Amino acid sequence: MDDTTEDDARCPFHPSPVMAGPATAAAVAKELDPFGPAYLADPFAVFARARREGRVFCSEELGQWLVTRYEDVRAVLRDTRHYSADNATKPLQPWPPEALAALARADFRPRRVLVDNDPPDHVRIRRHVNKAFNARRLRLLEPDIRELARRHI
């Protein structure tokens, strides 16, 4: 990703530059809110506008950077030196106290999984997962997976 910007606008959550003018970035970031009316009405139109008018937006509502173009998302996912997967499975909004209480009663504790681990842990875990989920192994599991899917559908 190119770090240049016309106006050196900054996100209040992170020091990196916003990739669109401040007025455009704020408007599009509001629309990119997955709980907002524009997004819920037509997320595809919101994403199209975001890709057209900028590439990276800071959302005050979510406290997150939003990356809208395939090439940029791919660059972020591959650059583990500058970006972390640490929050990949964290909810966008805090869980309500009632939900947390129900989870605690069920003895549920969030656990880190492959997608929210950075190297070197990610590499170590993935090495084991790859052995279990190679093409040959998946072909052997396919009949059971299909049967489970049929039953649940």
Short mmCIF file of N, CA and C in Angstrom, two decimals:
data_model
loop_
_atom_site.label_atom_id
_atom_site.label_comp_id
_atom_site.label_asym_id
_atom_site.label_seq_id
_atom_site.Cartn_x
_atom_site.Cartn_y
_atom_site.Cartn_z
N MET A 1 0.83 -1.17 0.00
CA MET A 1 0.00 0.00 0.00
C MET A 1 0.88 1.24 0.00
N ASP A 2 0.41 2.20 -0.67
CA ASP A 2 1.11 3.48 -0.74
C ASP A 2 0.68 4.34 0.44
N ASP A 3 1.62 4.89 1.18
CA ASP A 3 1.29 5.69 2.35
C ASP A 3 1.13 7.17 2.05
N THR A 4 1.01 7.54 0.80
CA THR A 4 0.86 8.96 0.49
C THR A 4 -0.59 9.37 0.66
N THR A 5 -0.80 10.64 0.95
CA THR A 5 -2.14 11.18 1.10
C THR A 5 -2.10 12.67 0.77
N GLU A 6 -3.19 13.17 0.26
CA GLU A 6 -3.24 14.57 -0.13
C GLU A 6 -3.14 15.51 1.07
N ASP A 7 -3.75 15.14 2.17
CA ASP A 7 -3.93 16.10 3.24
C ASP A 7 -3.40 15.66 4.60
N ASP A 8 -2.68 14.60 4.67
CA ASP A 8 -2.07 14.14 5.91
C ASP A 8 -3.08 13.99 7.04
N ALA A 9 -4.34 13.62 6.71
CA ALA A 9 -5.33 13.37 7.74
C ALA A 9 -4.92 12.14 8.54
N ARG A 10 -5.24 12.13 9.82
CA ARG A 10 -4.83 11.03 10.68
C ARG A 10 -6.05 10.43 11.39
N CYS A 11 -5.96 9.15 11.62
CA CYS A 11 -6.98 8.46 12.39
C CYS A 11 -6.71 8.68 13.87
N PRO A 12 -7.72 8.96 14.68
CA PRO A 12 -7.47 9.18 16.10
C PRO A 12 -7.00 7.93 16.84
N PHE A 13 -7.16 6.74 16.24
CA PHE A 13 -6.80 5.51 16.92
C PHE A 13 -5.38 5.06 16.60
N HIS A 14 -4.87 5.46 15.45
CA HIS A 14 -3.56 5.01 14.98
C HIS A 14 -2.87 6.15 14.25
N PRO A 15 -1.56 6.19 14.23
CA PRO A 15 -0.87 7.30 13.60
C PRO A 15 -0.73 7.20 12.08
N SER A 16 -1.18 6.14 11.46
CA SER A 16 -1.01 5.98 10.01
C SER A 16 -1.93 6.92 9.25
N PRO A 17 -1.56 7.33 8.04
CA PRO A 17 -2.41 8.27 7.29
C PRO A 17 -3.67 7.62 6.74
N VAL A 18 -4.71 8.41 6.64
CA VAL A 18 -5.96 7.99 6.01
C VAL A 18 -5.76 8.15 4.51
N MET A 19 -6.25 7.21 3.73
CA MET A 19 -6.00 7.21 2.29
C MET A 19 -7.07 7.93 1.50
N ALA A 20 -7.87 8.76 2.13
CA ALA A 20 -8.86 9.57 1.44
C ALA A 20 -8.93 10.90 2.17
N GLY A 21 -9.45 11.93 1.50
CA GLY A 21 -9.60 13.23 2.15
C GLY A 21 -10.45 13.08 3.40
N PRO A 22 -10.31 13.97 4.39
CA PRO A 22 -11.00 13.80 5.66
C PRO A 22 -12.51 13.77 5.55
N ALA A 23 -13.10 14.62 4.71
CA ALA A 23 -14.57 14.63 4.58
C ALA A 23 -15.04 13.33 3.94
N THR A 24 -14.38 12.92 2.86
CA THR A 24 -14.74 11.67 2.19
C THR A 24 -14.53 10.49 3.12
N ALA A 25 -13.39 10.46 3.78
CA ALA A 25 -13.07 9.34 4.68
C ALA A 25 -14.12 9.21 5.78
N ALA A 26 -14.50 10.32 6.38
CA ALA A 26 -15.48 10.28 7.47
C ALA A 26 -16.83 9.79 6.96
N ALA A 27 -17.26 10.28 5.80
CA ALA A 27 -18.56 9.88 5.25
C ALA A 27 -18.57 8.40 4.88
N VAL A 28 -17.52 7.96 4.20
CA VAL A 28 -17.47 6.55 3.79
C VAL A 28 -17.30 5.65 5.00
N ALA A 29 -16.47 6.04 5.95
CA ALA A 29 -16.28 5.22 7.16
C ALA A 29 -17.59 5.04 7.90
N LYS A 30 -18.42 6.09 7.95
CA LYS A 30 -19.74 5.98 8.59
C LYS A 30 -20.60 4.96 7.86
N GLU A 31 -20.55 4.99 6.52
CA GLU A 31 -21.34 4.04 5.74
C GLU A 31 -20.81 2.62 5.88
N LEU A 32 -19.50 2.47 6.13
CA LEU A 32 -18.91 1.15 6.28
C LEU A 32 -19.22 0.51 7.63
N ASP A 33 -19.92 1.22 8.49
CA ASP A 33 -20.31 0.66 9.79
C ASP A 33 -21.27 -0.51 9.53
N PRO A 34 -20.88 -1.75 9.90
CA PRO A 34 -21.74 -2.91 9.59
C PRO A 34 -23.07 -2.92 10.33
N PHE A 35 -23.25 -1.98 11.25
CA PHE A 35 -24.52 -1.88 11.98
C PHE A 35 -25.33 -0.66 11.52
N GLY A 36 -24.79 0.11 10.57
CA GLY A 36 -25.44 1.33 10.12
C GLY A 36 -26.46 1.09 9.02
N PRO A 37 -27.37 2.05 8.83
CA PRO A 37 -28.47 1.87 7.86
C PRO A 37 -28.01 1.74 6.41
N ALA A 38 -27.01 2.51 5.98
CA ALA A 38 -26.56 2.42 4.58
C ALA A 38 -25.98 1.05 4.30
N TYR A 39 -25.16 0.56 5.20
CA TYR A 39 -24.54 -0.75 5.03
C TYR A 39 -25.59 -1.85 5.04
N LEU A 40 -26.51 -1.78 5.99
CA LEU A 40 -27.54 -2.82 6.08
C LEU A 40 -28.47 -2.81 4.87
N ALA A 41 -28.72 -1.61 4.30
CA ALA A 41 -29.59 -1.51 3.13
C ALA A 41 -28.93 -2.10 1.89
N ASP A 42 -27.63 -1.83 1.70
CA ASP A 42 -26.95 -2.32 0.49
C ASP A 42 -25.43 -2.30 0.71
N PRO A 43 -24.89 -3.33 1.34
CA PRO A 43 -23.45 -3.33 1.62
C PRO A 43 -22.60 -3.28 0.35
N PHE A 44 -23.09 -3.85 -0.75
CA PHE A 44 -22.31 -3.87 -1.99
C PHE A 44 -22.10 -2.46 -2.53
N ALA A 45 -23.12 -1.62 -2.45
CA ALA A 45 -22.98 -0.23 -2.89
C ALA A 45 -22.00 0.53 -1.99
N VAL A 46 -22.05 0.24 -0.70
CA VAL A 46 -21.13 0.90 0.24
C VAL A 46 -19.69 0.51 -0.07
N PHE A 47 -19.45 -0.77 -0.31
CA PHE A 47 -18.09 -1.22 -0.64
C PHE A 47 -17.62 -0.63 -1.97
N ALA A 48 -18.52 -0.57 -2.95
CA ALA A 48 -18.15 0.00 -4.26
C ALA A 48 -17.74 1.47 -4.09
N ARG A 49 -18.49 2.21 -3.30
CA ARG A 49 -18.14 3.63 -3.07
C ARG A 49 -16.79 3.72 -2.34
N ALA A 50 -16.60 2.88 -1.35
CA ALA A 50 -15.34 2.92 -0.59
C ALA A 50 -14.15 2.64 -1.49
N ARG A 51 -14.28 1.65 -2.36
CA ARG A 51 -13.17 1.33 -3.28
C ARG A 51 -12.94 2.46 -4.27
N ARG A 52 -14.01 3.12 -4.67
CA ARG A 52 -13.92 4.20 -5.65
C ARG A 52 -13.32 5.48 -5.04
N GLU A 53 -13.71 5.80 -3.81
CA GLU A 53 -13.35 7.09 -3.22
C GLU A 53 -12.14 7.04 -2.30
N GLY A 54 -11.63 5.89 -2.05
CA GLY A 54 -10.47 5.76 -1.17
C GLY A 54 -10.14 4.30 -0.97
N ARG A 55 -9.10 4.05 -0.26
CA ARG A 55 -8.70 2.66 -0.07
C ARG A 55 -8.76 2.25 1.39
N VAL A 56 -8.37 3.13 2.26
CA VAL A 56 -8.27 2.81 3.68
C VAL A 56 -8.98 3.91 4.46
N PHE A 57 -9.82 3.50 5.39
CA PHE A 57 -10.60 4.45 6.18
C PHE A 57 -10.48 4.12 7.65
N CYS A 58 -10.52 5.13 8.47
CA CYS A 58 -10.54 4.95 9.92
C CYS A 58 -11.98 5.12 10.38
N SER A 59 -12.51 4.13 11.04
CA SER A 59 -13.87 4.21 11.55
C SER A 59 -13.84 4.53 13.03
N GLU A 60 -14.34 5.72 13.39
CA GLU A 60 -14.42 6.09 14.81
C GLU A 60 -15.42 5.19 15.53
N GLU A 61 -16.51 4.82 14.84
CA GLU A 61 -17.54 3.97 15.45
C GLU A 61 -16.97 2.63 15.87
N LEU A 62 -16.11 2.06 15.03
CA LEU A 62 -15.56 0.73 15.31
C LEU A 62 -14.19 0.78 15.98
N GLY A 63 -13.53 1.94 15.91
CA GLY A 63 -12.18 2.03 16.45
C GLY A 63 -11.21 1.18 15.66
N GLN A 64 -11.44 1.08 14.34
CA GLN A 64 -10.65 0.20 13.49
C GLN A 64 -10.35 0.87 12.16
N TRP A 65 -9.30 0.41 11.52
CA TRP A 65 -9.03 0.76 10.13
C TRP A 65 -9.82 -0.18 9.25
N LEU A 66 -10.37 0.33 8.16
CA LEU A 66 -11.12 -0.47 7.20
C LEU A 66 -10.39 -0.42 5.86
N VAL A 67 -10.02 -1.58 5.36
CA VAL A 67 -9.28 -1.69 4.10
C VAL A 67 -10.24 -2.28 3.08
N THR A 68 -10.39 -1.61 1.92
CA THR A 68 -11.50 -1.95 1.02
C THR A 68 -11.11 -2.62 -0.29
N ARG A 69 -9.85 -2.61 -0.67
CA ARG A 69 -9.46 -3.17 -1.97
C ARG A 69 -8.68 -4.47 -1.78
N TYR A 70 -8.96 -5.40 -2.66
CA TYR A 70 -8.37 -6.73 -2.59
C TYR A 70 -6.85 -6.68 -2.44
N GLU A 71 -6.19 -5.91 -3.28
CA GLU A 71 -4.72 -5.86 -3.26
C GLU A 71 -4.21 -5.34 -1.92
N ASP A 72 -4.92 -4.36 -1.35
CA ASP A 72 -4.52 -3.80 -0.06
C ASP A 72 -4.76 -4.79 1.08
N VAL A 73 -5.90 -5.46 1.05
CA VAL A 73 -6.20 -6.47 2.07
C VAL A 73 -5.14 -7.56 2.03
N ARG A 74 -4.82 -8.00 0.85
CA ARG A 74 -3.78 -9.03 0.68
C ARG A 74 -2.44 -8.56 1.22
N ALA A 75 -2.08 -7.31 0.94
CA ALA A 75 -0.80 -6.75 1.43
C ALA A 75 -0.79 -6.71 2.96
N VAL A 76 -1.90 -6.30 3.56
CA VAL A 76 -1.99 -6.23 5.02
C VAL A 76 -1.87 -7.64 5.62
N LEU A 77 -2.57 -8.60 5.05
CA LEU A 77 -2.53 -9.96 5.59
C LEU A 77 -1.15 -10.60 5.49
N ARG A 78 -0.39 -10.21 4.50
CA ARG A 78 0.95 -10.79 4.32
C ARG A 78 2.03 -10.06 5.10
N ASP A 79 1.76 -8.86 5.57
CA ASP A 79 2.77 -8.05 6.25
C ASP A 79 2.61 -8.19 7.76
N THR A 80 3.11 -9.30 8.30
CA THR A 80 2.95 -9.55 9.73
C THR A 80 3.91 -8.72 10.58
N ARG A 81 4.82 -8.03 9.95
CA ARG A 81 5.72 -7.15 10.69
C ARG A 81 5.00 -5.87 11.14
N HIS A 82 4.13 -5.34 10.28
CA HIS A 82 3.44 -4.09 10.58
C HIS A 82 1.99 -4.28 11.04
N TYR A 83 1.39 -5.43 10.75
CA TYR A 83 -0.01 -5.66 11.08
C TYR A 83 -0.14 -6.94 11.87
N SER A 84 -1.12 -6.99 12.76
CA SER A 84 -1.32 -8.15 13.61
C SER A 84 -2.70 -8.76 13.37
N ALA A 85 -2.78 -10.07 13.54
CA ALA A 85 -4.05 -10.78 13.45
C ALA A 85 -4.69 -10.94 14.83
N ASP A 86 -4.13 -10.28 15.82
CA ASP A 86 -4.54 -10.46 17.21
C ASP A 86 -6.04 -10.26 17.44
N ASN A 87 -6.67 -9.35 16.71
CA ASN A 87 -8.09 -9.08 16.96
C ASN A 87 -9.02 -9.72 15.92
N ALA A 88 -8.52 -10.70 15.18
CA ALA A 88 -9.30 -11.28 14.08
C ALA A 88 -10.63 -11.89 14.53
N THR A 89 -10.68 -12.45 15.71
CA THR A 89 -11.93 -13.09 16.16
C THR A 89 -12.62 -12.32 17.28
N LYS A 90 -12.13 -11.13 17.58
CA LYS A 90 -12.78 -10.32 18.62
C LYS A 90 -14.04 -9.66 18.03
N PRO A 91 -15.11 -9.54 18.82
CA PRO A 91 -16.32 -8.90 18.30
C PRO A 91 -16.09 -7.42 18.02
N LEU A 92 -16.83 -6.88 17.07
CA LEU A 92 -16.73 -5.46 16.74
C LEU A 92 -17.25 -4.59 17.87
N GLN A 93 -18.22 -5.10 18.59
CA GLN A 93 -18.76 -4.37 19.74
C GLN A 93 -18.71 -5.30 20.95
N PRO A 94 -18.53 -4.73 22.13
CA PRO A 94 -18.45 -5.58 23.33
C PRO A 94 -19.72 -6.41 23.52
N TRP A 95 -19.54 -7.60 24.06
CA TRP A 95 -20.68 -8.46 24.33
C TRP A 95 -21.47 -7.89 25.51
N PRO A 96 -22.80 -7.98 25.46
CA PRO A 96 -23.62 -7.50 26.58
C PRO A 96 -23.35 -8.33 27.83
N PRO A 97 -23.53 -7.74 29.01
CA PRO A 97 -23.28 -8.48 30.27
C PRO A 97 -24.07 -9.79 30.36
N GLU A 98 -25.30 -9.80 29.83
CA GLU A 98 -26.12 -11.01 29.89
C GLU A 98 -25.47 -12.14 29.09
N ALA A 99 -24.92 -11.81 27.92
CA ALA A 99 -24.25 -12.83 27.10
C ALA A 99 -23.00 -13.34 27.79
N LEU A 100 -22.22 -12.43 28.38
CA LEU A 100 -21.01 -12.83 29.10
C LEU A 100 -21.35 -13.74 30.27
N ALA A 101 -22.43 -13.42 30.99
CA ALA A 101 -22.86 -14.25 32.12
C ALA A 101 -23.27 -15.65 31.65
N ALA A 102 -24.03 -15.71 30.55
CA ALA A 102 -24.45 -17.02 30.01
C ALA A 102 -23.24 -17.84 29.58
N LEU A 103 -22.28 -17.21 28.94
CA LEU A 103 -21.07 -17.92 28.53
C LEU A 103 -20.29 -18.42 29.74
N ALA A 104 -20.20 -17.61 30.78
CA ALA A 104 -19.49 -18.01 31.99
C ALA A 104 -20.19 -19.21 32.65
N ARG A 105 -21.53 -19.17 32.69
CA ARG A 105 -22.28 -20.31 33.27
C ARG A 105 -22.02 -21.60 32.50
N ALA A 106 -21.82 -21.48 31.19
CA ALA A 106 -21.55 -22.66 30.35
C ALA A 106 -20.07 -23.03 30.34
N ASP A 107 -19.28 -22.33 31.15
CA ASP A 107 -17.83 -22.55 31.25
C ASP A 107 -17.14 -22.34 29.90
N PHE A 108 -17.65 -21.38 29.14
CA PHE A 108 -17.03 -21.04 27.85
C PHE A 108 -15.96 -19.99 28.07
N ARG A 109 -14.80 -20.24 27.53
CA ARG A 109 -13.71 -19.27 27.56
C ARG A 109 -13.20 -19.11 26.14
N PRO A 110 -13.10 -17.89 25.67
CA PRO A 110 -12.55 -17.70 24.32
C PRO A 110 -11.14 -18.28 24.25
N ARG A 111 -10.85 -18.92 23.14
CA ARG A 111 -9.52 -19.49 22.93
C ARG A 111 -8.94 -18.92 21.64
N ARG A 112 -7.66 -18.75 21.64
CA ARG A 112 -6.99 -18.30 20.42
C ARG A 112 -7.05 -19.42 19.39
N VAL A 113 -7.28 -19.04 18.15
CA VAL A 113 -7.31 -20.00 17.05
C VAL A 113 -6.29 -19.58 16.00
N LEU A 114 -6.18 -20.34 14.95
CA LEU A 114 -5.16 -20.10 13.93
C LEU A 114 -5.21 -18.68 13.37
N VAL A 115 -6.41 -18.18 13.05
CA VAL A 115 -6.51 -16.89 12.38
C VAL A 115 -6.17 -15.70 13.27
N ASP A 116 -6.17 -15.85 14.59
CA ASP A 116 -5.81 -14.70 15.42
C ASP A 116 -4.43 -14.87 16.08
N ASN A 117 -3.60 -15.63 15.43
CA ASN A 117 -2.21 -15.80 15.87
C ASN A 117 -1.26 -15.21 14.84
N ASP A 118 -0.23 -14.55 15.33
CA ASP A 118 0.83 -14.01 14.48
C ASP A 118 2.01 -14.99 14.49
N PRO A 119 2.89 -14.88 13.51
CA PRO A 119 4.11 -15.68 13.56
C PRO A 119 4.90 -15.33 14.82
N PRO A 120 5.60 -16.27 15.38
CA PRO A 120 5.87 -17.63 14.91
C PRO A 120 4.80 -18.64 15.32
N ASP A 121 3.87 -18.28 16.24
CA ASP A 121 2.84 -19.23 16.67
C ASP A 121 1.97 -19.69 15.51
N HIS A 122 1.58 -18.76 14.63
CA HIS A 122 0.74 -19.11 13.49
C HIS A 122 1.41 -20.18 12.63
N VAL A 123 2.69 -20.01 12.35
CA VAL A 123 3.44 -20.96 11.51
C VAL A 123 3.48 -22.32 12.18
N ARG A 124 3.75 -22.35 13.47
CA ARG A 124 3.84 -23.61 14.21
C ARG A 124 2.49 -24.35 14.18
N ILE A 125 1.41 -23.64 14.46
CA ILE A 125 0.08 -24.26 14.48
C ILE A 125 -0.33 -24.69 13.08
N ARG A 126 -0.08 -23.83 12.10
CA ARG A 126 -0.49 -24.15 10.73
C ARG A 126 0.21 -25.42 10.22
N ARG A 127 1.46 -25.61 10.62
CA ARG A 127 2.20 -26.81 10.21
C ARG A 127 1.44 -28.06 10.62
N HIS A 128 0.86 -28.07 11.83
CA HIS A 128 0.10 -29.22 12.30
C HIS A 128 -1.25 -29.33 11.58
N VAL A 129 -1.90 -28.21 11.38
CA VAL A 129 -3.20 -28.20 10.70
C VAL A 129 -3.06 -28.69 9.26
N ASN A 130 -2.01 -28.25 8.57
CA ASN A 130 -1.80 -28.67 7.18
C ASN A 130 -1.69 -30.18 7.05
N LYS A 131 -1.10 -30.84 8.04
CA LYS A 131 -0.98 -32.30 7.98
C LYS A 131 -2.35 -32.96 8.05
N ALA A 132 -3.25 -32.38 8.84
CA ALA A 132 -4.58 -32.96 9.01
C ALA A 132 -5.53 -32.63 7.87
N PHE A 133 -5.30 -31.51 7.18
CA PHE A 133 -6.24 -31.06 6.15
C PHE A 133 -5.61 -30.97 4.78
N ASN A 134 -4.88 -31.98 4.37
CA ASN A 134 -4.35 -32.00 3.01
C ASN A 134 -5.43 -32.55 2.08
N ALA A 135 -5.20 -32.46 0.78
CA ALA A 135 -6.22 -32.85 -0.21
C ALA A 135 -6.62 -34.32 -0.06
N ARG A 136 -5.66 -35.19 0.18
CA ARG A 136 -5.96 -36.63 0.31
C ARG A 136 -6.86 -36.88 1.52
N ARG A 137 -6.53 -36.27 2.63
CA ARG A 137 -7.31 -36.44 3.85
C ARG A 137 -8.73 -35.89 3.69
N LEU A 138 -8.85 -34.76 3.04
CA LEU A 138 -10.18 -34.17 2.82
C LEU A 138 -11.03 -35.04 1.91
N ARG A 139 -10.43 -35.66 0.90
CA ARG A 139 -11.19 -36.58 0.04
C ARG A 139 -11.74 -37.74 0.85
N LEU A 140 -10.96 -38.23 1.82
CA LEU A 140 -11.43 -39.32 2.68
C LEU A 140 -12.57 -38.86 3.59
N LEU A 141 -12.54 -37.61 4.01
CA LEU A 141 -13.57 -37.08 4.91
C LEU A 141 -14.83 -36.62 4.17
N GLU A 142 -14.73 -36.42 2.87
CA GLU A 142 -15.84 -35.82 2.11
C GLU A 142 -17.18 -36.52 2.31
N PRO A 143 -17.28 -37.86 2.23
CA PRO A 143 -18.60 -38.48 2.43
C PRO A 143 -19.21 -38.15 3.79
N ASP A 144 -18.40 -38.17 4.84
CA ASP A 144 -18.92 -37.86 6.18
C ASP A 144 -19.33 -36.39 6.27
N ILE A 145 -18.55 -35.52 5.69
CA ILE A 145 -18.87 -34.09 5.72
C ILE A 145 -20.17 -33.82 4.97
N ARG A 146 -20.32 -34.46 3.80
CA ARG A 146 -21.57 -34.28 3.03
C ARG A 146 -22.78 -34.78 3.81
N GLU A 147 -22.64 -35.93 4.48
CA GLU A 147 -23.75 -36.48 5.26
C GLU A 147 -24.11 -35.56 6.43
N LEU A 148 -23.12 -35.04 7.11
CA LEU A 148 -23.38 -34.08 8.20
C LEU A 148 -24.09 -32.84 7.67
N ALA A 149 -23.64 -32.33 6.54
CA ALA A 149 -24.26 -31.15 5.95
C ALA A 149 -25.71 -31.42 5.58
N ARG A 150 -25.98 -32.58 4.98
CA ARG A 150 -27.36 -32.94 4.61
C ARG A 150 -28.26 -32.98 5.84
N ARG A 151 -27.76 -33.61 6.90
CA ARG A 151 -28.56 -33.73 8.13
C ARG A 151 -28.87 -32.36 8.73
N HIS A 152 -27.90 -31.45 8.68
CA HIS A 152 -28.10 -30.13 9.30
C HIS A 152 -28.94 -29.20 8.42
N ILE A 153 -28.92 -29.43 7.13
CA ILE A 153 -29.73 -28.59 6.23
C ILE A 153 -31.18 -29.01 6.36
#
